[in-house]
Short mmCIF file of N, CA and C in Angstrom, two decimals:
data_model
loop_
_atom_site.label_atom_id
_atom_site.label_comp_id
_atom_site.label_asym_id
_atom_site.label_seq_id
_atom_site.Cartn_x
_atom_site.Cartn_y
_atom_site.Cartn_z
N MET A 154 101.06 109.23 86.07
CA MET A 154 101.98 108.12 86.35
C MET A 154 102.93 108.52 87.48
N ALA A 155 103.52 109.70 87.34
CA ALA A 155 104.45 110.17 88.38
C ALA A 155 103.69 110.43 89.69
N ASP A 156 102.50 111.02 89.56
CA ASP A 156 101.70 111.30 90.75
C ASP A 156 101.33 110.01 91.47
N ARG A 157 101.00 109.00 90.67
CA ARG A 157 100.62 107.73 91.26
C ARG A 157 101.82 107.14 92.02
N GLY A 158 102.99 107.20 91.42
CA GLY A 158 104.19 106.68 92.07
C GLY A 158 104.49 107.43 93.36
N GLU A 159 104.31 108.75 93.32
CA GLU A 159 104.56 109.56 94.51
C GLU A 159 103.59 109.20 95.63
N SER A 160 102.31 109.06 95.30
CA SER A 160 101.32 108.73 96.32
C SER A 160 101.60 107.33 96.87
N PHE A 161 102.04 106.42 95.99
CA PHE A 161 102.37 105.07 96.42
C PHE A 161 103.53 105.11 97.40
N LYS A 162 104.54 105.94 97.07
CA LYS A 162 105.72 106.08 97.93
C LYS A 162 105.31 106.68 99.27
N LEU A 163 104.45 107.70 99.22
CA LEU A 163 103.99 108.34 100.46
C LEU A 163 103.22 107.36 101.31
N LEU A 164 102.42 106.50 100.66
CA LEU A 164 101.64 105.52 101.40
C LEU A 164 102.57 104.61 102.19
N PHE A 165 103.63 104.14 101.54
CA PHE A 165 104.55 103.25 102.23
C PHE A 165 105.36 103.98 103.30
N VAL A 166 105.64 105.25 103.06
CA VAL A 166 106.35 106.03 104.08
C VAL A 166 105.45 106.21 105.29
N ASN A 167 104.15 106.46 105.03
CA ASN A 167 103.20 106.66 106.11
C ASN A 167 102.95 105.38 106.90
N THR A 168 103.21 104.22 106.28
CA THR A 168 102.94 102.96 106.98
C THR A 168 103.94 102.73 108.11
N GLN A 169 104.93 103.60 108.22
CA GLN A 169 105.89 103.45 109.32
C GLN A 169 105.29 103.92 110.64
N GLY A 170 104.03 104.39 110.57
CA GLY A 170 103.36 104.88 111.77
C GLY A 170 102.69 103.77 112.55
N LYS A 171 101.58 104.13 113.22
CA LYS A 171 100.88 103.19 114.11
C LYS A 171 100.40 101.93 113.38
N TRP A 172 99.78 102.15 112.20
CA TRP A 172 99.08 101.05 111.54
C TRP A 172 99.93 100.37 110.48
N SER A 173 101.25 100.41 110.64
CA SER A 173 102.13 99.84 109.62
C SER A 173 101.86 98.36 109.41
N VAL A 174 101.72 97.61 110.49
CA VAL A 174 101.51 96.16 110.39
C VAL A 174 100.16 95.87 109.74
N GLU A 175 99.13 96.57 110.19
CA GLU A 175 97.78 96.35 109.65
C GLU A 175 97.74 96.65 108.15
N ARG A 176 98.33 97.78 107.76
CA ARG A 176 98.32 98.16 106.34
C ARG A 176 99.13 97.18 105.52
N THR A 177 100.26 96.74 106.06
CA THR A 177 101.09 95.79 105.33
C THR A 177 100.35 94.48 105.12
N MET A 178 99.67 94.01 106.16
CA MET A 178 98.91 92.77 106.05
C MET A 178 97.78 92.91 105.04
N ARG A 179 97.11 94.04 105.05
CA ARG A 179 96.02 94.26 104.09
C ARG A 179 96.56 94.25 102.67
N ALA A 180 97.69 94.91 102.46
CA ALA A 180 98.30 94.95 101.13
C ALA A 180 98.67 93.55 100.68
N LEU A 181 99.26 92.75 101.59
CA LEU A 181 99.64 91.37 101.24
C LEU A 181 98.41 90.54 100.89
N VAL A 182 97.34 90.71 101.65
CA VAL A 182 96.10 89.96 101.38
C VAL A 182 95.55 90.33 100.00
N LEU A 183 95.56 91.63 99.68
CA LEU A 183 95.05 92.06 98.37
C LEU A 183 95.89 91.47 97.24
N VAL A 184 97.21 91.47 97.42
CA VAL A 184 98.10 90.91 96.40
C VAL A 184 97.85 89.42 96.23
N LEU A 185 97.72 88.72 97.35
CA LEU A 185 97.47 87.28 97.29
C LEU A 185 96.13 86.99 96.61
N GLN A 186 95.11 87.76 96.92
CA GLN A 186 93.81 87.57 96.29
C GLN A 186 93.90 87.79 94.79
N GLY A 187 94.66 88.80 94.37
CA GLY A 187 94.84 89.07 92.95
C GLY A 187 95.54 87.92 92.25
N LEU A 188 96.58 87.37 92.90
CA LEU A 188 97.31 86.25 92.32
C LEU A 188 96.41 85.02 92.20
N VAL A 189 95.62 84.77 93.23
CA VAL A 189 94.71 83.61 93.20
C VAL A 189 93.71 83.75 92.06
N ARG A 190 93.16 84.96 91.89
CA ARG A 190 92.19 85.19 90.81
C ARG A 190 92.84 84.96 89.45
N LEU A 191 94.06 85.48 89.28
CA LEU A 191 94.76 85.28 88.00
C LEU A 191 95.01 83.80 87.76
N TYR A 192 95.38 83.07 88.81
CA TYR A 192 95.65 81.64 88.69
C TYR A 192 94.39 80.89 88.26
N TRP A 193 93.26 81.20 88.90
CA TRP A 193 92.00 80.54 88.56
C TRP A 193 91.57 80.87 87.14
N MET A 194 91.74 82.14 86.74
CA MET A 194 91.34 82.54 85.39
C MET A 194 92.20 81.84 84.34
N SER A 195 93.48 81.73 84.58
CA SER A 195 94.37 81.09 83.60
C SER A 195 94.17 79.58 83.61
N ASP A 196 93.78 79.02 84.77
CA ASP A 196 93.57 77.59 84.87
C ASP A 196 92.29 77.19 84.14
N ASN A 197 91.25 78.03 84.27
CA ASN A 197 89.99 77.74 83.57
C ASN A 197 89.99 78.48 82.27
#
C-alpha cells in the first residue's frame, strides 16, 4: 500500500518533465473511460 502510494507520487513528480502533458491527458482519458464504464454498468 505504501509502496504503491510512493510509486504513484513518483509518477506524478516525474510528469513534470517532457511528457507531462501527454501523461496527464492519458491519465484523464483512463479515468473518464472508467467512469463511463461504471455509469453504463450501473445504468444497465
